[in-house]
Amino acid sequence: MTNNGLTDGGYLLLKVTTTGDLTLIKKINTSIVLDAVRRNAPLSRAQISELSGLNKATVSSLVQDLIDSHLVLEIGPGQSSGGRKPVMLLFNGQAGHAIGIDLGVNYIRGVLTDLEGQVLRESQRNLKKHALDFTLEQLIQCIDELKALAPSSPYGIVGIGVGVPGIVDDKGAMLFAPNLDWKQVELQHILEERFQVPVTIDNEANAGAQGEQKYGAGRGIAHQIYVSVGIGIGTGIILNKELYKGASGFSGELGHLSIEYNGKPCRCGNEGCWELYASENALLEQAKPLGFDNLEDLLQAAEDGNTAVRELFRSIGDYLGAGISNIVNVFNPDVVIIGNQMSRAQAWLEEAVQQSVARRTLPYHRERLQLLFAELQDQSAVRGAAYYAISRFLEKLRSS
């Protein structure tokens, strides 16, 4: 080799010649050590060395840096196989806090979490109208309320994540939210200017998919589709354990699949959209002649044995299964997870959904398919939104 490199078994080993190179290597190694602690704690420095392949002196130095940064804690001696007992380490989830928000069409849900995603406080309020100024005021009040409840910590509020019912660009602007009747709302800019912390905005179904993957029914599953069934329907697509967002970042609007050619007109401009037949809104429209105008009362009526209400849920479940069948035939996922508000009706939806999917999917596609309801129920998106804030904070630490 003549280009300042050496070879070892066919691999190129580049010489580290500048301070910048050494700094980069330290950042990478620090990230490796921190991830080892987060995923495997409690563990010792020696165990980190074994897991990472880094030598013990390097691990010891990096662990001390992380202790000094309040991100790692020593919790006392562990078990010894002979000789001095090792000092065990934990990730310090209390070093900072994150706020997650699920901005729904008829509600705002918020949580305060630690850096491990554990929910410390919750807040929820109903939205009676969608005027931008009114909704922003309610949203800011919800964040202020949670912020005031945060315990003292070295890093304070590290960030805010918000899941929204619409199309979001890579700058955190809501381009189009048909069920709110919003267009071109610079939500990330508005909230960062107000709270002076990093803010991440994403479609609420994407946030829900992340919430279930990290904390719920999707843990450890490579290919999964999260179906958010609320006033509308959105989907979060996870392929090879990574959120798929498409060429422009707008994938997942499968609630606007046409399932009826000459169907009802949708606010999106299309006709016969899936969400017009299988969403909470579709349920409520059909429930009016029965004297019901909200999901809570319908759930209670079904629980009390109201056969008309149970049959209504079954009809919605059949339509829900029809759309899920299209998803299964296209993506061939390991699992489809039904979440958001309508997941609370699992007892009266599940059988109809399962039967509908069994009738409409290709046999090889459904052979290994699991159809699940969200483990986090209606908190999938808000937990995923908090995860966005946490992961952005940790990524910034790795690159700082």
mmCIF file of C-alpha atoms in Angstrom:
data_model
loop_
_atom_site.group_PDB
_atom_site.id
_atom_site.type_symbol
_atom_site.label_atom_id
_atom_site.label_comp_id
_atom_site.label_asym_id
_atom_site.label_seq_id
_atom_site.Cartn_x
_atom_site.Cartn_y
_atom_site.Cartn_z
ATOM 1 C CA MET A 1 0.000 0.000 0.000
ATOM 2 C CA THR A 2 1.187 3.524 -0.789
ATOM 3 C CA ASN A 3 -1.714 5.680 0.386
ATOM 4 C CA ASN A 4 -0.840 5.942 4.088
ATOM 5 C CA GLY A 5 -2.498 2.607 4.806
ATOM 6 C CA LEU A 6 -1.579 -0.890 5.842
ATOM 7 C CA THR A 7 -3.219 -4.165 5.005
ATOM 8 C CA ASP A 8 -4.189 -6.879 7.439
ATOM 9 C CA GLY A 9 -5.847 -9.975 6.039
ATOM 10 C CA GLY A 10 -7.125 -8.023 3.031
ATOM 11 C CA TYR A 11 -8.634 -5.192 5.094
ATOM 12 C CA LEU A 12 -7.463 -1.605 4.829
ATOM 13 C CA LEU A 13 -6.269 -0.080 8.092
ATOM 14 C CA LEU A 14 -6.127 3.699 7.818
ATOM 15 C CA LYS A 15 -3.575 5.549 9.900
ATOM 16 C CA VAL A 16 -5.069 8.017 12.354
ATOM 17 C CA THR A 17 -3.062 11.161 11.671
ATOM 18 C CA THR A 18 -5.133 14.081 12.949
ATOM 19 C CA THR A 19 -6.817 15.202 16.136
ATOM 20 C CA GLY A 20 -10.109 15.179 14.238
ATOM 21 C CA ASP A 21 -9.707 11.462 13.536
ATOM 22 C CA LEU A 22 -9.010 10.733 17.197
ATOM 23 C CA THR A 23 -12.007 12.816 18.248
ATOM 24 C CA LEU A 24 -14.262 10.952 15.839
ATOM 25 C CA ILE A 25 -13.045 7.587 17.101
ATOM 26 C CA LYS A 26 -13.681 8.651 20.686
ATOM 27 C CA LYS A 27 -17.238 9.695 19.792
ATOM 28 C CA ILE A 28 -17.887 6.352 18.122
ATOM 29 C CA ASN A 29 -16.439 4.412 21.045
ATOM 30 C CA THR A 30 -18.391 6.484 23.565
ATOM 31 C CA SER A 31 -21.565 5.704 21.642
ATOM 32 C CA ILE A 32 -20.718 1.987 21.702
ATOM 33 C CA VAL A 33 -20.162 2.035 25.463
ATOM 34 C CA LEU A 34 -23.321 4.033 26.177
ATOM 35 C CA ASP A 35 -25.432 1.711 24.003
ATOM 36 C CA ALA A 36 -23.954 -1.310 25.780
ATOM 37 C CA VAL A 37 -24.969 0.098 29.156
ATOM 38 C CA ARG A 38 -28.463 1.099 27.978
ATOM 39 C CA ARG A 39 -29.223 -2.303 26.461
ATOM 40 C CA ASN A 40 -27.489 -4.683 28.877
ATOM 41 C CA ALA A 41 -27.315 -3.006 32.286
ATOM 42 C CA PRO A 42 -26.497 -3.788 34.964
ATOM 43 C CA LEU A 43 -23.042 -4.743 33.734
ATOM 44 C CA SER A 44 -19.394 -4.121 34.601
ATOM 45 C CA ARG A 45 -16.592 -2.417 32.734
ATOM 46 C CA ALA A 46 -15.098 -5.829 31.967
ATOM 47 C CA GLN A 47 -18.389 -6.991 30.479
ATOM 48 C CA ILE A 48 -18.553 -3.875 28.308
ATOM 49 C CA SER A 49 -15.059 -4.673 27.075
ATOM 50 C CA GLU A 50 -16.132 -8.214 26.196
ATOM 51 C CA LEU A 51 -19.285 -7.054 24.417
ATOM 52 C CA SER A 52 -17.686 -4.206 22.490
ATOM 53 C CA GLY A 53 -14.207 -5.515 21.754
ATOM 54 C CA LEU A 54 -12.711 -2.317 23.185
ATOM 55 C CA ASN A 55 -9.762 -2.731 25.516
ATOM 56 C CA LYS A 56 -10.339 -2.340 29.247
ATOM 57 C CA ALA A 57 -8.351 0.897 29.597
ATOM 58 C CA THR A 58 -10.424 2.569 26.854
ATOM 59 C CA VAL A 59 -13.672 1.355 28.385
ATOM 60 C CA SER A 60 -12.648 2.571 31.842
ATOM 61 C CA SER A 61 -11.842 6.042 30.492
ATOM 62 C CA LEU A 62 -15.064 6.335 28.508
ATOM 63 C CA VAL A 63 -17.190 5.077 31.389
ATOM 64 C CA GLN A 64 -15.688 7.745 33.616
ATOM 65 C CA ASP A 65 -16.585 10.396 31.023
ATOM 66 C CA LEU A 66 -20.161 9.106 30.990
ATOM 67 C CA ILE A 67 -20.311 9.122 34.791
ATOM 68 C CA ASP A 68 -19.031 12.711 34.793
ATOM 69 C CA SER A 69 -21.752 13.537 32.239
ATOM 70 C CA HIS A 70 -24.424 12.067 34.588
ATOM 71 C CA LEU A 71 -25.456 9.463 31.983
ATOM 72 C CA VAL A 72 -24.072 6.400 33.756
ATOM 73 C CA LEU A 73 -24.269 5.462 37.437
ATOM 74 C CA GLU A 74 -22.235 3.076 39.561
ATOM 75 C CA ILE A 75 -24.589 0.951 41.664
ATOM 76 C CA GLY A 76 -22.185 -1.098 43.748
ATOM 77 C CA PRO A 77 -20.483 -4.490 43.486
ATOM 78 C CA GLY A 78 -21.787 -7.402 41.453
ATOM 79 C CA GLN A 79 -21.103 -11.114 41.603
ATOM 80 C CA SER A 80 -17.514 -12.293 41.341
ATOM 81 C CA SER A 81 -16.227 -15.573 39.932
ATOM 82 C CA GLY A 82 -13.053 -15.059 41.935
ATOM 83 C CA GLY A 83 -11.087 -12.003 42.970
ATOM 84 C CA ARG A 84 -12.402 -8.502 43.515
ATOM 85 C CA LYS A 85 -16.098 -7.942 42.861
ATOM 86 C CA PRO A 86 -16.779 -5.766 39.770
ATOM 87 C CA VAL A 87 -18.542 -2.405 40.102
ATOM 88 C CA MET A 88 -21.823 -2.559 38.199
ATOM 89 C CA LEU A 89 -23.117 0.206 35.948
ATOM 90 C CA LEU A 90 -26.580 1.504 35.013
ATOM 91 C CA PHE A 91 -27.849 4.020 32.484
ATOM 92 C CA ASN A 92 -29.118 7.080 34.345
ATOM 93 C CA GLY A 93 -32.618 7.459 32.968
ATOM 94 C CA GLN A 94 -33.244 10.328 35.401
ATOM 95 C CA ALA A 95 -30.542 12.527 33.832
ATOM 96 C CA GLY A 96 -33.188 14.291 31.781
ATOM 97 C CA HIS A 97 -36.803 14.143 30.655
ATOM 98 C CA ALA A 98 -38.749 14.168 27.416
ATOM 99 C CA ILE A 99 -42.249 15.258 26.482
ATOM 100 C CA GLY A 100 -44.326 13.296 23.981
ATOM 101 C CA ILE A 101 -47.526 14.649 22.431
ATOM 102 C CA ASP A 102 -50.204 12.941 20.379
ATOM 103 C CA LEU A 103 -52.185 15.684 18.643
ATOM 104 C CA GLY A 104 -55.389 13.945 17.638
ATOM 105 C CA VAL A 105 -58.401 15.262 15.771
ATOM 106 C CA ASN A 106 -60.530 15.415 18.915
ATOM 107 C CA TYR A 107 -57.942 15.253 21.711
ATOM 108 C CA ILE A 108 -54.437 16.208 22.803
ATOM 109 C CA ARG A 109 -52.603 13.543 24.795
ATOM 110 C CA GLY A 110 -49.233 14.176 26.441
ATOM 111 C CA VAL A 111 -46.704 12.304 28.571
ATOM 112 C CA LEU A 112 -43.595 13.219 30.506
ATOM 113 C CA THR A 113 -40.987 10.445 30.426
ATOM 114 C CA ASP A 114 -37.495 9.791 31.657
ATOM 115 C CA LEU A 115 -34.671 8.946 29.238
ATOM 116 C CA GLU A 116 -35.644 5.274 29.275
ATOM 117 C CA GLY A 117 -39.135 6.115 28.052
ATOM 118 C CA GLN A 118 -40.861 5.384 31.360
ATOM 119 C CA VAL A 119 -43.994 7.499 31.759
ATOM 120 C CA LEU A 120 -43.866 9.737 34.815
ATOM 121 C CA ARG A 121 -46.865 12.006 34.227
ATOM 122 C CA GLU A 122 -49.775 12.166 31.774
ATOM 123 C CA SER A 123 -52.110 14.875 30.521
ATOM 124 C CA GLN A 124 -55.110 14.755 28.234
ATOM 125 C CA ARG A 125 -57.650 17.265 27.025
ATOM 126 C CA ASN A 126 -60.496 17.118 24.530
ATOM 127 C CA LEU A 127 -60.526 19.246 21.390
ATOM 128 C CA LYS A 128 -63.966 20.615 20.555
ATOM 129 C CA LYS A 129 -62.786 22.699 17.591
ATOM 130 C CA HIS A 130 -59.861 22.763 15.169
ATOM 131 C CA ALA A 131 -59.159 26.469 14.671
ATOM 132 C CA LEU A 132 -55.369 26.769 14.462
ATOM 133 C CA ASP A 133 -54.939 29.455 17.148
ATOM 134 C CA PHE A 134 -57.198 27.603 19.594
ATOM 135 C CA THR A 135 -55.491 24.247 19.043
ATOM 136 C CA LEU A 136 -51.997 25.721 19.328
ATOM 137 C CA GLU A 137 -52.992 27.385 22.606
ATOM 138 C CA GLN A 138 -54.250 24.040 23.960
ATOM 139 C CA LEU A 139 -51.115 22.273 22.743
ATOM 140 C CA ILE A 140 -48.792 24.801 24.390
ATOM 141 C CA GLN A 141 -50.772 24.606 27.641
ATOM 142 C CA CYS A 142 -50.444 20.822 27.657
ATOM 143 C CA ILE A 143 -46.663 21.034 27.149
ATOM 144 C CA ASP A 144 -46.341 23.745 29.818
ATOM 145 C CA GLU A 145 -48.291 21.578 32.270
ATOM 146 C CA LEU A 146 -46.000 18.579 31.723
ATOM 147 C CA LYS A 147 -42.862 20.712 31.762
ATOM 148 C CA ALA A 148 -43.824 22.121 35.171
ATOM 149 C CA LEU A 149 -44.166 18.567 36.530
ATOM 150 C CA ALA A 150 -40.660 17.489 35.493
ATOM 151 C CA PRO A 151 -38.313 16.697 38.404
ATOM 152 C CA SER A 152 -35.013 18.512 38.599
ATOM 153 C CA SER A 153 -32.345 16.791 36.459
ATOM 154 C CA PRO A 154 -28.927 17.572 34.946
ATOM 155 C CA TYR A 155 -30.274 17.964 31.402
ATOM 156 C CA GLY A 156 -33.825 19.159 32.122
ATOM 157 C CA ILE A 157 -36.312 18.763 29.269
ATOM 158 C CA VAL A 158 -34.165 17.342 26.468
ATOM 159 C CA GLY A 159 -36.778 17.648 23.747
ATOM 160 C CA ILE A 160 -40.378 17.414 22.620
ATOM 161 C CA GLY A 161 -41.842 14.939 20.139
ATOM 162 C CA VAL A 162 -45.232 15.477 18.513
ATOM 163 C CA GLY A 163 -47.297 13.027 16.469
ATOM 164 C CA VAL A 164 -49.822 14.757 14.190
ATOM 165 C CA PRO A 165 -52.676 13.538 11.945
ATOM 166 C CA GLY A 166 -51.296 14.635 8.610
ATOM 167 C CA ILE A 167 -48.420 14.869 6.156
ATOM 168 C CA VAL A 168 -45.195 16.321 7.600
ATOM 169 C CA ASP A 169 -42.082 17.463 5.726
ATOM 170 C CA ASP A 170 -38.471 17.090 6.827
ATOM 171 C CA LYS A 171 -38.517 20.543 8.469
ATOM 172 C CA GLY A 172 -41.387 19.627 10.787
ATOM 173 C CA ALA A 173 -44.054 21.546 8.900
ATOM 174 C CA MET A 174 -47.558 20.093 8.642
ATOM 175 C CA LEU A 175 -48.240 20.264 4.919
ATOM 176 C CA PHE A 176 -51.743 18.828 4.945
ATOM 177 C CA ALA A 177 -53.995 17.559 7.740
ATOM 178 C CA PRO A 178 -57.430 17.011 6.153
ATOM 179 C CA ASN A 179 -59.218 15.998 9.363
ATOM 180 C CA LEU A 180 -58.029 19.192 11.067
ATOM 181 C CA ASP A 181 -58.442 21.269 7.905
ATOM 182 C CA TRP A 182 -54.865 22.552 8.281
ATOM 183 C CA LYS A 183 -52.327 23.318 5.575
ATOM 184 C CA GLN A 184 -48.739 24.587 5.724
ATOM 185 C CA VAL A 185 -48.410 24.938 9.524
ATOM 186 C CA GLU A 186 -44.773 25.438 10.636
ATOM 187 C CA LEU A 187 -45.336 23.503 13.844
ATOM 188 C CA GLN A 188 -41.713 22.594 14.620
ATOM 189 C CA HIS A 189 -40.600 26.211 14.234
ATOM 190 C CA ILE A 190 -43.488 27.472 16.383
ATOM 191 C CA LEU A 191 -42.765 25.067 19.242
ATOM 192 C CA GLU A 192 -38.963 25.400 19.152
ATOM 193 C CA GLU A 193 -39.297 29.175 19.306
ATOM 194 C CA ARG A 194 -41.703 28.879 22.242
ATOM 195 C CA PHE A 195 -39.866 26.235 24.313
ATOM 196 C CA GLN A 196 -36.212 26.597 23.226
ATOM 197 C CA VAL A 197 -35.605 22.835 23.040
ATOM 198 C CA PRO A 198 -35.351 20.499 20.031
ATOM 199 C CA VAL A 199 -38.763 19.513 18.653
ATOM 200 C CA THR A 200 -39.489 16.546 16.369
ATOM 201 C CA ILE A 201 -42.737 16.431 14.389
ATOM 202 C CA ASP A 202 -43.932 13.306 12.594
ATOM 203 C CA ASN A 203 -47.123 11.696 11.433
ATOM 204 C CA GLU A 204 -48.872 10.137 14.438
ATOM 205 C CA ALA A 205 -49.032 6.700 12.808
ATOM 206 C CA ASN A 206 -45.252 6.744 12.373
ATOM 207 C CA ALA A 207 -44.950 7.738 16.019
ATOM 208 C CA GLY A 208 -47.333 4.929 16.972
ATOM 209 C CA ALA A 209 -45.278 2.417 15.004
ATOM 210 C CA GLN A 210 -42.159 3.557 16.857
ATOM 211 C CA GLY A 211 -43.949 3.379 20.201
ATOM 212 C CA GLU A 212 -45.079 -0.216 19.639
ATOM 213 C CA GLN A 213 -41.682 -1.241 18.260
ATOM 214 C CA LYS A 214 -39.745 0.169 21.211
ATOM 215 C CA TYR A 215 -42.147 -0.411 24.094
ATOM 216 C CA GLY A 216 -45.099 -2.521 22.942
ATOM 217 C CA ALA A 217 -46.320 -5.410 20.810
ATOM 218 C CA GLY A 218 -43.740 -4.862 18.060
ATOM 219 C CA ARG A 219 -40.598 -5.385 20.129
ATOM 220 C CA GLY A 220 -38.041 -7.444 18.215
ATOM 221 C CA ILE A 221 -40.212 -7.863 15.084
ATOM 222 C CA ALA A 222 -38.477 -6.995 11.807
ATOM 223 C CA HIS A 223 -41.410 -6.264 9.482
ATOM 224 C CA GLN A 224 -44.499 -4.678 10.975
ATOM 225 C CA ILE A 225 -47.288 -2.343 9.924
ATOM 226 C CA TYR A 226 -48.959 -0.226 12.582
ATOM 227 C CA VAL A 227 -52.526 0.784 11.720
ATOM 228 C CA SER A 228 -53.700 3.814 13.663
ATOM 229 C CA VAL A 229 -57.502 3.768 13.785
ATOM 230 C CA GLY A 230 -58.895 6.987 15.193
ATOM 231 C CA ILE A 231 -61.070 9.662 13.583
ATOM 232 C CA GLY A 232 -59.105 8.776 10.444
ATOM 233 C CA ILE A 233 -56.730 5.922 9.590
ATOM 234 C CA GLY A 234 -52.972 6.174 9.170
ATOM 235 C CA THR A 235 -50.234 3.579 8.968
ATOM 236 C CA GLY A 236 -46.625 3.394 10.128
ATOM 237 C CA ILE A 237 -44.478 1.019 8.104
ATOM 238 C CA ILE A 238 -41.441 -0.673 9.684
ATOM 239 C CA LEU A 239 -39.294 -2.802 7.373
ATOM 240 C CA ASN A 240 -36.132 -4.523 8.595
ATOM 241 C CA LYS A 241 -36.693 -2.778 11.969
ATOM 242 C CA GLU A 242 -36.434 0.666 10.317
ATOM 243 C CA LEU A 243 -39.272 3.144 9.801
ATOM 244 C CA TYR A 244 -39.978 3.405 6.075
ATOM 245 C CA LYS A 245 -40.920 6.950 5.012
ATOM 246 C CA GLY A 246 -40.691 6.816 1.237
ATOM 247 C CA ALA A 247 -38.857 8.989 -1.285
ATOM 248 C CA SER A 248 -40.312 12.275 0.001
ATOM 249 C CA GLY A 249 -40.994 11.180 3.584
ATOM 250 C CA PHE A 250 -44.748 10.919 3.107
ATOM 251 C CA SER A 251 -45.396 7.160 3.092
ATOM 252 C CA GLY A 252 -48.079 5.570 5.234
ATOM 253 C CA GLU A 253 -51.217 7.412 4.093
ATOM 254 C CA LEU A 254 -52.961 4.089 3.548
ATOM 255 C CA GLY A 255 -56.153 5.373 5.147
ATOM 256 C CA HIS A 256 -56.677 6.951 1.748
ATOM 257 C CA LEU A 257 -56.553 3.697 -0.174
ATOM 258 C CA SER A 258 -59.681 3.508 -2.307
ATOM 259 C CA ILE A 259 -61.687 0.468 -1.259
ATOM 260 C CA GLU A 260 -64.899 1.518 -3.066
ATOM 261 C CA TYR A 261 -64.653 2.800 -6.649
ATOM 262 C CA ASN A 262 -67.673 5.110 -6.608
ATOM 263 C CA GLY A 263 -67.526 5.665 -2.877
ATOM 264 C CA LYS A 264 -68.076 8.553 -0.520
ATOM 265 C CA PRO A 265 -66.103 11.767 -1.157
ATOM 266 C CA CYS A 266 -63.172 12.288 1.229
ATOM 267 C CA ARG A 267 -61.667 15.537 2.487
ATOM 268 C CA CYS A 268 -58.403 14.506 0.853
ATOM 269 C CA GLY A 269 -60.058 14.872 -2.588
ATOM 270 C CA ASN A 270 -60.308 11.144 -3.259
ATOM 271 C CA GLU A 271 -63.413 8.948 -3.230
ATOM 272 C CA GLY A 272 -64.094 5.714 -1.362
ATOM 273 C CA CYS A 273 -61.148 6.062 1.044
ATOM 274 C CA TRP A 274 -60.682 3.248 3.547
ATOM 275 C CA GLU A 275 -60.977 5.573 6.557
ATOM 276 C CA LEU A 276 -64.506 6.580 5.480
ATOM 277 C CA TYR A 277 -65.664 3.007 6.226
ATOM 278 C CA ALA A 278 -63.419 1.668 9.016
ATOM 279 C CA SER A 279 -62.474 4.555 11.329
ATOM 280 C CA GLU A 280 -63.838 5.943 14.579
ATOM 281 C CA ASN A 281 -65.526 8.637 12.514
ATOM 282 C CA ALA A 282 -67.245 5.986 10.376
ATOM 283 C CA LEU A 283 -68.386 4.242 13.548
ATOM 284 C CA LEU A 284 -69.810 7.441 15.039
ATOM 285 C CA GLU A 285 -71.677 8.362 11.850
ATOM 286 C CA GLN A 286 -73.392 4.980 11.775
ATOM 287 C CA ALA A 287 -74.089 5.121 15.522
ATOM 288 C CA LYS A 288 -76.178 8.310 15.350
ATOM 289 C CA PRO A 289 -79.453 6.520 14.511
ATOM 290 C CA LEU A 290 -78.840 4.322 17.552
ATOM 291 C CA GLY A 291 -78.604 7.392 19.779
ATOM 292 C CA PHE A 292 -74.826 7.397 20.388
ATOM 293 C CA ASP A 293 -72.371 10.193 19.627
ATOM 294 C CA ASN A 294 -69.103 9.140 21.287
ATOM 295 C CA LEU A 295 -66.826 6.116 21.515
ATOM 296 C CA GLU A 296 -66.982 5.856 25.309
ATOM 297 C CA ASP A 297 -70.740 5.288 25.320
ATOM 298 C CA LEU A 298 -70.495 2.795 22.466
ATOM 299 C CA LEU A 299 -67.838 0.788 24.290
ATOM 300 C CA GLN A 300 -69.993 0.718 27.405
ATOM 301 C CA ALA A 301 -73.074 -0.302 25.421
ATOM 302 C CA ALA A 302 -71.159 -3.163 23.816
ATOM 303 C CA GLU A 303 -69.910 -4.215 27.241
ATOM 304 C CA ASP A 304 -73.502 -4.170 28.501
ATOM 305 C CA GLY A 305 -74.570 -6.532 25.712
ATOM 306 C CA ASN A 306 -76.238 -4.116 23.249
ATOM 307 C CA THR A 307 -76.535 -6.347 20.170
ATOM 308 C CA ALA A 308 -77.042 -3.485 17.697
ATOM 309 C CA VAL A 309 -73.849 -1.773 18.880
ATOM 310 C CA ARG A 310 -71.909 -5.017 18.805
ATOM 311 C CA GLU A 311 -73.089 -5.647 15.240
ATOM 312 C CA LEU A 312 -71.976 -2.118 14.314
ATOM 313 C CA PHE A 313 -68.492 -2.802 15.677
ATOM 314 C CA ARG A 314 -68.482 -6.058 13.700
ATOM 315 C CA SER A 315 -69.310 -4.193 10.478
ATOM 316 C CA ILE A 316 -66.495 -1.704 11.100
ATOM 317 C CA GLY A 317 -64.173 -4.638 11.823
ATOM 318 C CA ASP A 318 -65.061 -6.216 8.469
ATOM 319 C CA TYR A 319 -64.097 -3.022 6.625
ATOM 320 C CA LEU A 320 -60.982 -2.693 8.758
ATOM 321 C CA GLY A 321 -59.960 -6.198 7.727
ATOM 322 C CA ALA A 322 -60.519 -5.355 4.053
ATOM 323 C CA GLY A 323 -57.948 -2.575 4.160
ATOM 324 C CA ILE A 324 -55.517 -4.635 6.238
ATOM 325 C CA SER A 325 -55.749 -7.382 3.620
ATOM 326 C CA ASN A 326 -54.455 -4.972 0.977
ATOM 327 C CA ILE A 327 -51.569 -4.067 3.269
ATOM 328 C CA VAL A 328 -50.731 -7.736 3.889
ATOM 329 C CA ASN A 329 -50.818 -8.592 0.196
ATOM 330 C CA VAL A 330 -48.507 -5.670 -0.644
ATOM 331 C CA PHE A 331 -45.993 -5.761 2.223
ATOM 332 C CA ASN A 332 -46.082 -9.353 3.500
ATOM 333 C CA PRO A 333 -45.317 -8.212 7.089
ATOM 334 C CA ASP A 334 -44.650 -10.400 10.110
ATOM 335 C CA VAL A 335 -47.316 -8.551 12.051
ATOM 336 C CA VAL A 336 -50.038 -5.935 11.670
ATOM 337 C CA ILE A 337 -50.756 -3.979 14.860
ATOM 338 C CA ILE A 338 -54.066 -2.134 15.283
ATOM 339 C CA GLY A 339 -53.722 0.881 17.553
ATOM 340 C CA ASN A 340 -55.114 4.266 18.610
ATOM 341 C CA GLN A 341 -58.609 4.864 19.951
ATOM 342 C CA MET A 342 -60.354 1.941 18.247
ATOM 343 C CA SER A 343 -57.926 -0.586 19.700
ATOM 344 C CA ARG A 344 -59.990 -0.272 22.864
ATOM 345 C CA ALA A 345 -62.799 -2.094 21.025
ATOM 346 C CA GLN A 346 -60.664 -5.200 20.466
ATOM 347 C CA ALA A 347 -63.254 -7.485 22.083
ATOM 348 C CA TRP A 348 -65.868 -6.559 19.437
ATOM 349 C CA LEU A 349 -63.628 -5.932 16.430
ATOM 350 C CA GLU A 350 -61.109 -8.754 16.508
ATOM 351 C CA GLU A 351 -63.159 -11.673 15.247
ATOM 352 C CA ALA A 352 -64.543 -9.714 12.282
ATOM 353 C CA VAL A 353 -61.100 -8.356 11.381
ATOM 354 C CA GLN A 354 -59.550 -11.817 11.536
ATOM 355 C CA GLN A 355 -62.281 -13.339 9.364
ATOM 356 C CA SER A 356 -62.073 -10.521 6.826
ATOM 357 C CA VAL A 357 -58.296 -10.839 6.551
ATOM 358 C CA ALA A 358 -58.539 -14.630 6.235
ATOM 359 C CA ARG A 359 -60.996 -14.268 3.307
ATOM 360 C CA ARG A 360 -59.049 -11.626 1.410
ATOM 361 C CA THR A 361 -55.332 -12.284 1.820
ATOM 362 C CA LEU A 362 -53.177 -14.581 -0.288
ATOM 363 C CA PRO A 363 -52.527 -17.856 1.566
ATOM 364 C CA TYR A 364 -48.731 -17.600 1.522
ATOM 365 C CA HIS A 365 -48.899 -14.036 2.854
ATOM 366 C CA ARG A 366 -51.071 -14.938 5.826
ATOM 367 C CA GLU A 367 -49.268 -18.180 6.656
ATOM 368 C CA ARG A 368 -46.981 -16.549 9.250
ATOM 369 C CA LEU A 369 -48.936 -13.331 9.764
ATOM 370 C CA GLN A 370 -49.818 -12.176 13.263
ATOM 371 C CA LEU A 371 -52.673 -9.733 13.683
ATOM 372 C CA LEU A 372 -52.339 -7.943 17.024
ATOM 373 C CA PHE A 373 -53.893 -5.055 18.890
ATOM 374 C CA ALA A 374 -51.568 -2.420 20.313
ATOM 375 C CA GLU A 375 -50.075 -3.370 23.668
ATOM 376 C CA LEU A 376 -49.959 0.343 24.531
ATOM 377 C CA GLN A 377 -53.569 0.771 23.324
ATOM 378 C CA ASP A 378 -54.177 4.486 22.688
ATOM 379 C CA GLN A 379 -50.743 5.516 24.020
ATOM 380 C CA SER A 380 -48.655 4.106 21.156
ATOM 381 C CA ALA A 381 -48.225 7.447 19.376
ATOM 382 C CA VAL A 382 -47.537 9.530 22.468
ATOM 383 C CA ARG A 383 -44.899 7.053 23.663
ATOM 384 C CA GLY A 384 -43.354 7.002 20.202
ATOM 385 C CA ALA A 385 -43.293 10.803 20.134
ATOM 386 C CA ALA A 386 -41.383 10.856 23.433
ATOM 387 C CA TYR A 387 -38.992 8.269 21.992
ATOM 388 C CA TYR A 388 -38.249 10.663 19.111
ATOM 389 C CA ALA A 389 -37.181 13.328 21.608
ATOM 390 C CA ILE A 390 -35.023 10.877 23.591
ATOM 391 C CA SER A 391 -33.288 9.404 20.550
ATOM 392 C CA ARG A 392 -32.562 12.859 19.130
ATOM 393 C CA PHE A 393 -30.976 13.887 22.448
ATOM 394 C CA LEU A 394 -28.811 10.763 22.604
ATOM 395 C CA GLU A 395 -27.794 11.152 18.953
ATOM 396 C CA LYS A 396 -26.726 14.725 19.662
ATOM 397 C CA LEU A 397 -24.588 13.480 22.567
ATOM 398 C CA ARG A 398 -22.887 11.018 20.243
ATOM 399 C CA SER A 399 -22.017 13.733 17.738
ATOM 400 C CA SER A 400 -21.099 16.520 20.185
#
